[in-house]
Amino acid sequence: MKTYDWIVVGGGITGAALAYELTKTGFSVLLLEQYSRPQNATRYSYGGLAYWSGTTPLTRLLCEEAMSTTGYANARYDILSQELDADIQFRELDLLLTISADSDPEATAASYNDCAIPPRLLSVQEACELEPQLNREAISGALTVKHGHIHPEKTSLAYIQAFERAGGEMQITQVLQVLQDGVKTTTATFHSANVVICAGGLSRQLLKSAGISIKLYFTHAEIIETPAVDVRLRTLVMPANLQRFQLEAESTQVDELWDELGNELVPPILDVGAIQFQDGSIRIGQISRAIANPQAEVNSDVSEKWLRRSVGQIIPALENLPGTWYHCLVAFSSNQLPLIGAIPGFEGVHVFSGFSNPLVLIPPLAKRFANFATGQEDEIITQMLI
């Protein structure tokens, strides 16, 4: 049986981008994905590119490499559609960060001061002029900043198609176990010099199959997706005070609790947001639950009612639109930086997962990781190695 240089596990945008970049540098690569149409975080993502949000020299540099604001010549998204020969629906739009009626607008705005491009504070009147669908009674103001946007599923598919054109191989099969020299799947055992886990919320469980414990976690995320509708949103709407980051921080205080599948680490949260895609469909979300079991069942009826009621308070026109509830896993780390690199003590097993701001960070880091794998020095990858 053929032995590959790299096996990439996971066909979301993380695995797709990394498989493409590894193949482009000359490696033989096999990409494995469980579903012909993945039901992952990429599929249900808002598609937002928060290139303005870097708060450290590292994250600001990576945001700049993804989407240039100062003339960086090779920013990935500036050239990605042409490079992948596909329309990924890359655009720039206004992000509107709503401030709840009981919050202090000035204090909320100040919490963004460290961002590379701090959002601008709007009055209630200005916010409603920018997004006429807002309920002015529900907010005390809003923040706005220019925000990138792509169609995440089309982008992932574009990476995969470019990967296959470059000579990469892909198979639809479920990975059951990570081995020292490859992976065991439902259809075969595949061999490789290196395995890299890009399986999002399933990454922790997959690595445990090889006896590897890693501080990588996941939320159960829930959204509603509508078909094309007549309602028109002018902006991408999200709350200025995201509860999800607090949930992530609180749920990772004791790593061992994640090994007991019955645990719900902290209560669920709901961050009200909405984005309309170019085809007129809208994604509304999101609920996040820190449940240690990746196969945990969620009551979709209760969740959908909670989502609809909550979004209706901010954007009334969306509450009763036709739509379908969806659920996926979203990976995260304990410090909002991804877990990247070879796992100590397990030669040939790597991880590339746990991204916050994933759609911005993945393209530049995938390119850097692939070059690093050829032996090139890279200060950024070296700094981020686990």
Coordinates of C-alpha atoms in Angstrom, one line a residue:
M1 CA 0.0 0.0 0.0
K2 CA 1.1 3.5 -0.8
T3 CA 2.8 5.5 2.0
Y4 CA 2.2 9.2 2.0
D5 CA 4.3 12.0 3.3
W6 CA 1.3 13.5 5.1
I7 CA -2.2 12.4 6.0
V8 CA -4.5 15.3 6.8
V9 CA -7.6 14.3 8.9
G10 CA -10.5 16.6 8.5
G11 CA -12.0 18.3 5.3
G12 CA -13.2 21.6 6.8
I13 CA -11.4 24.7 5.8
T14 CA -8.5 23.9 8.2
G15 CA -7.7 20.6 6.7
A16 CA -8.5 21.7 3.2
A17 CA -6.1 24.7 3.4
L18 CA -3.3 22.7 5.0
A19 CA -3.6 19.8 2.6
Y20 CA -3.4 22.2 -0.4
E21 CA -0.4 24.1 1.0
L22 CA 1.4 20.8 1.8
T23 CA 0.8 19.5 -1.7
K24 CA 1.9 22.8 -3.2
T25 CA 5.3 22.5 -1.5
G26 CA 5.8 19.0 -3.0
F27 CA 4.6 16.5 -0.4
S28 CA 2.4 13.5 -1.3
V29 CA -0.8 14.2 0.7
L30 CA -3.9 12.2 1.5
L31 CA -6.9 14.2 2.8
L32 CA -9.5 12.2 4.8
E33 CA -13.0 13.4 5.5
Q34 CA -15.9 11.6 7.1
Y35 CA -18.7 13.1 5.0
S36 CA -19.1 13.9 1.3
R37 CA -20.6 17.2 2.5
P38 CA -19.0 17.9 5.8
Q39 CA -21.3 18.8 8.7
N40 CA -18.7 20.9 10.5
A41 CA -18.0 24.3 11.8
T42 CA -16.9 25.5 8.3
R43 CA -20.3 24.5 6.9
Y44 CA -22.2 26.5 9.5
S45 CA -19.8 29.4 9.9
Y46 CA -20.8 33.1 9.5
G47 CA -17.9 33.4 7.1
G48 CA -16.6 36.6 8.8
L49 CA -13.0 37.7 8.5
A50 CA -12.1 39.9 11.5
Y51 CA -8.8 41.1 10.1
W52 CA -9.1 44.2 12.2
S53 CA -9.1 42.4 15.6
G54 CA -5.5 41.5 16.2
T55 CA -4.5 42.6 19.7
T56 CA -0.9 41.3 19.9
P57 CA 2.1 41.7 17.5
L58 CA 1.6 38.0 16.5
T59 CA -2.1 38.1 15.8
R60 CA -1.8 41.5 14.1
L61 CA 0.9 40.2 11.7
L62 CA -1.2 37.1 10.8
C63 CA -4.3 39.3 10.2
E64 CA -2.2 41.4 7.9
E65 CA -1.0 38.4 6.1
A66 CA -4.5 37.2 5.6
M67 CA -6.0 40.5 4.4
S68 CA -3.7 43.5 3.8
T69 CA -4.7 46.9 5.1
T70 CA -1.2 48.5 4.6
G71 CA -0.2 47.1 1.2
Y72 CA 1.2 43.7 2.2
A73 CA 2.0 42.3 -1.2
N74 CA 1.0 38.6 -0.7
A75 CA -2.0 38.8 1.6
R76 CA -3.8 35.5 1.2
Y77 CA -7.4 36.7 0.6
D78 CA -6.3 39.4 -1.8
I79 CA -5.1 36.7 -4.2
L80 CA -6.9 33.5 -3.1
S81 CA -9.8 33.5 -5.6
Q82 CA -7.4 33.8 -8.4
E83 CA -5.0 31.3 -7.0
L84 CA -7.7 28.7 -6.3
D85 CA -9.5 29.5 -9.6
A86 CA -12.8 29.8 -7.8
D87 CA -15.3 32.4 -6.6
I88 CA -15.2 32.3 -2.8
Q89 CA -17.5 35.3 -2.6
F90 CA -14.8 37.4 -0.9
R91 CA -16.1 40.9 0.0
E92 CA -15.9 43.6 2.6
L93 CA -19.0 44.7 4.6
D94 CA -19.9 46.6 7.7
L95 CA -19.8 44.7 11.0
L96 CA -22.3 46.0 13.5
L97 CA -21.5 45.1 17.1
T98 CA -24.7 45.7 19.2
I99 CA -24.4 47.0 22.8
S100 CA -27.3 45.8 25.0
A101 CA -29.6 48.4 26.5
D102 CA -28.2 47.8 30.0
S103 CA -24.5 48.2 29.0
D104 CA -22.3 51.3 29.0
P105 CA -21.4 52.1 25.4
E106 CA -18.3 54.0 26.3
A107 CA -16.9 51.2 28.5
T108 CA -17.8 48.6 25.8
A109 CA -16.0 50.6 23.1
A110 CA -12.9 50.9 25.4
S111 CA -12.7 47.1 25.6
Y112 CA -11.7 47.2 21.9
N113 CA -9.0 49.8 22.2
D114 CA -6.2 47.2 21.8
C115 CA -7.4 46.1 18.4
A116 CA -5.4 46.9 15.3
I117 CA -8.4 48.8 14.0
P118 CA -10.6 49.7 16.9
P119 CA -14.4 49.8 16.0
R120 CA -16.1 53.1 16.0
L121 CA -18.8 53.9 18.5
L122 CA -22.3 54.7 17.1
S123 CA -25.3 56.2 18.8
V124 CA -28.6 54.3 18.7
Q125 CA -29.8 56.5 15.8
E126 CA -26.6 55.9 13.8
A127 CA -26.7 52.2 14.4
C128 CA -30.3 52.0 13.1
E129 CA -29.3 54.1 10.0
L130 CA -26.6 51.6 9.3
E131 CA -28.8 48.6 10.0
P132 CA -32.5 49.5 9.6
Q133 CA -33.7 46.1 10.8
L134 CA -32.4 46.7 14.4
N135 CA -34.8 47.2 17.3
R136 CA -33.7 50.5 18.7
E137 CA -35.3 49.7 22.1
A138 CA -32.9 46.8 22.6
I139 CA -29.6 48.6 22.3
S140 CA -27.8 51.5 23.9
G141 CA -25.5 51.9 20.9
A142 CA -23.3 49.9 18.7
L143 CA -19.7 49.6 17.3
T144 CA -18.8 49.3 13.7
V145 CA -15.8 48.4 11.6
K146 CA -15.1 47.1 8.1
H147 CA -15.1 43.3 8.1
G148 CA -14.1 40.8 5.5
H149 CA -16.5 38.0 4.4
I150 CA -16.3 34.8 2.4
H151 CA -18.6 31.9 1.7
P152 CA -16.8 29.4 4.0
E153 CA -18.1 26.2 2.4
K154 CA -17.3 27.4 -1.1
T155 CA -13.8 28.4 0.1
S156 CA -13.2 25.0 1.6
L157 CA -14.3 23.3 -1.6
A158 CA -12.1 25.6 -3.6
Y159 CA -9.1 24.6 -1.6
I160 CA -10.0 20.9 -2.0
Q161 CA -10.4 21.2 -5.8
A162 CA -7.1 23.1 -6.1
F163 CA -5.4 20.4 -3.8
E164 CA -6.6 17.6 -6.1
R165 CA -5.5 19.5 -9.3
A166 CA -2.1 19.8 -7.7
G167 CA -1.9 16.0 -7.2
G168 CA -3.4 15.5 -3.8
E169 CA -5.7 12.6 -3.0
M170 CA -8.9 12.7 -1.0
Q171 CA -11.0 9.9 0.4
I172 CA -14.4 9.9 2.2
T173 CA -14.0 7.7 5.1
Q174 CA -14.2 7.9 8.9
V175 CA -10.9 7.8 10.9
L176 CA -11.2 5.4 13.8
Q177 CA -7.7 5.5 15.2
V178 CA -4.5 7.5 14.9
L179 CA -1.4 5.3 14.6
Q180 CA 2.3 6.1 14.8
D181 CA 2.6 5.6 11.1
G182 CA -0.8 6.5 9.7
V183 CA -4.5 6.0 10.5
K184 CA -7.1 3.3 10.7
T185 CA -10.4 4.1 9.0
T186 CA -13.7 2.3 8.4
T187 CA -12.4 1.2 5.0
A188 CA -8.7 0.7 5.3
T189 CA -5.5 1.5 7.1
F190 CA -3.5 4.2 5.5
H191 CA 0.3 4.8 6.1
S192 CA 2.2 8.0 6.2
A193 CA 5.3 9.6 7.6
N194 CA 3.2 12.3 9.3
V195 CA -0.4 12.6 10.4
V196 CA -1.9 16.0 11.1
I197 CA -5.2 16.3 12.9
C198 CA -7.5 19.1 11.6
A199 CA -10.7 17.5 12.8
G200 CA -12.1 20.5 14.7
G201 CA -14.2 19.5 17.6
L202 CA -13.4 15.8 17.1
S203 CA -9.7 16.3 17.3
R204 CA -9.5 15.7 21.1
Q205 CA -11.3 12.4 20.8
L206 CA -9.2 11.2 17.8
L207 CA -6.0 12.0 19.6
K208 CA -7.1 10.1 22.7
S209 CA -7.4 7.0 20.4
A210 CA -3.6 7.2 20.2
G211 CA -3.2 7.7 23.9
I212 CA -2.6 11.4 23.4
S213 CA -4.0 13.9 25.9
I214 CA -4.1 17.5 24.6
K215 CA -5.6 20.7 25.8
L216 CA -8.0 21.1 22.9
Y217 CA -11.7 21.6 23.5
F218 CA -15.0 22.1 21.7
T219 CA -18.4 23.7 22.0
H220 CA -21.6 22.4 20.7
A221 CA -22.7 25.3 18.5
E222 CA -26.2 25.8 17.2
I223 CA -27.6 28.1 14.5
I224 CA -30.7 28.5 12.3
E225 CA -30.2 28.8 8.6
T226 CA -32.9 30.3 6.4
P227 CA -33.5 29.8 2.6
A228 CA -33.2 32.9 0.4
V229 CA -35.6 35.5 1.9
D230 CA -36.9 38.9 1.1
V231 CA -35.7 40.5 4.3
R232 CA -32.4 42.3 3.6
L233 CA -29.6 42.9 6.1
R234 CA -27.1 45.6 5.3
T235 CA -24.5 44.4 7.9
L236 CA -23.1 41.4 9.7
V237 CA -24.6 41.7 13.2
M238 CA -23.0 40.4 16.4
P239 CA -23.0 41.4 20.0
A240 CA -20.2 43.6 21.2
N241 CA -19.8 41.7 24.5
L242 CA -19.3 38.1 23.2
Q243 CA -20.1 35.6 25.9
R244 CA -18.5 32.7 24.0
F245 CA -15.0 33.7 25.0
Q246 CA -15.9 33.8 28.7
L247 CA -17.5 30.3 28.3
E248 CA -14.3 29.0 26.8
A249 CA -12.1 30.5 29.5
E250 CA -14.4 29.2 32.3
S251 CA -14.8 25.7 30.9
T252 CA -11.1 25.0 30.6
Q253 CA -10.1 25.6 34.2
V254 CA -9.8 21.9 34.9
D255 CA -8.7 19.9 31.9
E256 CA -9.6 16.5 33.5
L257 CA -13.3 17.3 33.5
W258 CA -13.3 17.1 29.8
D259 CA -12.5 13.4 30.0
E260 CA -15.8 12.6 31.7
L261 CA -18.3 12.5 28.9
G262 CA -21.3 13.3 31.0
N263 CA -20.0 16.7 32.1
E264 CA -21.5 20.0 31.0
L265 CA -18.7 22.3 32.2
V266 CA -20.6 25.6 32.3
P267 CA -24.1 26.7 31.5
P268 CA -24.9 27.4 27.8
I269 CA -24.7 30.9 26.3
L270 CA -26.4 32.6 23.4
D271 CA -24.7 35.3 21.4
V272 CA -27.3 36.9 19.1
G273 CA -26.0 37.5 15.6
A274 CA -27.0 37.2 11.9
I275 CA -25.4 37.3 8.5
Q276 CA -27.0 37.3 5.1
F277 CA -25.1 35.5 2.3
Q278 CA -25.1 36.7 -1.3
D279 CA -27.8 34.2 -2.3
G280 CA -30.2 35.8 0.2
S281 CA -30.0 33.1 2.8
I282 CA -29.4 34.1 6.5
R283 CA -27.6 32.3 9.3
I284 CA -28.8 33.2 12.8
G285 CA -27.0 32.2 15.9
Q286 CA -25.4 31.1 18.0
I287 CA -25.9 29.0 21.1
S288 CA -22.7 27.5 22.5
R289 CA -22.6 24.6 25.0
A290 CA -19.5 23.2 26.7
I291 CA -20.5 19.5 26.9
A292 CA -17.6 17.1 27.1
N293 CA -19.3 14.4 25.0
P294 CA -18.9 15.2 21.2
Q295 CA -21.9 12.9 20.5
A296 CA -24.2 14.6 23.1
E297 CA -27.8 15.1 22.0
V298 CA -29.2 18.6 22.1
N299 CA -32.9 19.4 22.3
S300 CA -33.4 21.1 19.0
D301 CA -36.9 22.3 19.7
V302 CA -35.9 24.1 22.9
S303 CA -32.8 25.5 21.3
E304 CA -34.6 26.8 18.2
K305 CA -37.2 28.6 20.3
W306 CA -34.5 30.2 22.4
L307 CA -32.6 31.3 19.3
R308 CA -35.7 32.8 17.6
R309 CA -36.9 34.6 20.7
S310 CA -33.5 36.1 21.3
V311 CA -32.8 37.2 17.8
G312 CA -36.3 38.7 17.6
Q313 CA -35.4 41.0 20.4
I314 CA -32.5 42.5 18.4
I315 CA -33.7 42.0 14.8
P316 CA -37.5 41.5 14.9
A317 CA -37.8 40.7 11.2
L318 CA -35.8 37.5 11.6
E319 CA -37.7 35.8 14.5
N320 CA -40.3 34.0 12.4
L321 CA -38.5 33.4 9.1
P322 CA -38.6 29.9 7.8
G323 CA -35.4 28.1 8.7
T324 CA -33.7 25.0 9.8
W325 CA -31.8 24.4 13.1
Y326 CA -28.3 23.0 12.8
H327 CA -25.7 21.8 15.2
C328 CA -21.9 21.3 14.9
L329 CA -18.7 21.2 17.0
V330 CA -16.4 24.2 17.2
A331 CA -12.8 23.6 18.5
F332 CA -11.0 26.0 20.7
S333 CA -7.9 26.2 22.9
S334 CA -7.4 27.6 26.4
N335 CA -5.7 30.8 25.3
Q336 CA -7.4 31.7 22.0
L337 CA -4.3 30.6 20.0
P338 CA -4.4 27.5 17.9
L339 CA -2.5 24.3 18.8
I340 CA 0.0 23.7 16.0
G341 CA 2.9 21.3 15.5
A342 CA 4.2 17.8 16.4
I343 CA 3.0 16.4 19.6
P344 CA 5.9 15.8 22.0
G345 CA 6.6 12.1 22.5
F346 CA 4.6 11.0 19.5
E347 CA 6.8 11.3 16.5
G348 CA 4.9 11.9 13.3
V349 CA 1.7 13.0 14.9
H350 CA 0.8 16.6 14.5
V351 CA -2.1 18.9 15.3
F352 CA -3.4 22.0 13.5
S353 CA -6.6 23.0 15.3
G354 CA -8.3 25.1 17.9
F355 CA -8.4 28.4 16.1
S356 CA -10.1 31.5 17.3
N357 CA -10.8 33.9 14.4
P358 CA -10.2 30.8 12.2
L359 CA -11.0 32.1 8.7
V360 CA -8.5 34.8 9.1
L361 CA -5.7 32.8 10.7
I362 CA -5.9 29.5 8.8
P363 CA -4.7 30.6 5.3
P364 CA -1.5 32.3 6.4
L365 CA -0.7 29.7 9.1
A366 CA -1.4 26.8 6.7
K367 CA 1.1 28.3 4.2
R368 CA 3.7 28.9 7.0
F369 CA 3.2 25.4 8.4
A370 CA 3.7 23.8 5.0
N371 CA 6.9 25.7 4.4
F372 CA 8.1 24.9 7.9
A373 CA 7.5 21.2 7.2
T374 CA 10.0 21.4 4.3
G375 CA 12.7 22.5 6.7
Q376 CA 12.4 26.3 6.3
E377 CA 12.8 28.3 9.4
D378 CA 9.7 30.2 10.5
E379 CA 9.7 32.3 13.6
I380 CA 5.9 32.4 13.8
I381 CA 5.4 28.7 13.6
T382 CA 8.3 28.1 16.0
Q383 CA 6.7 30.5 18.5
M384 CA 3.3 28.7 18.3
L385 CA 4.5 25.1 18.5
I386 CA 2.9 23.0 21.2

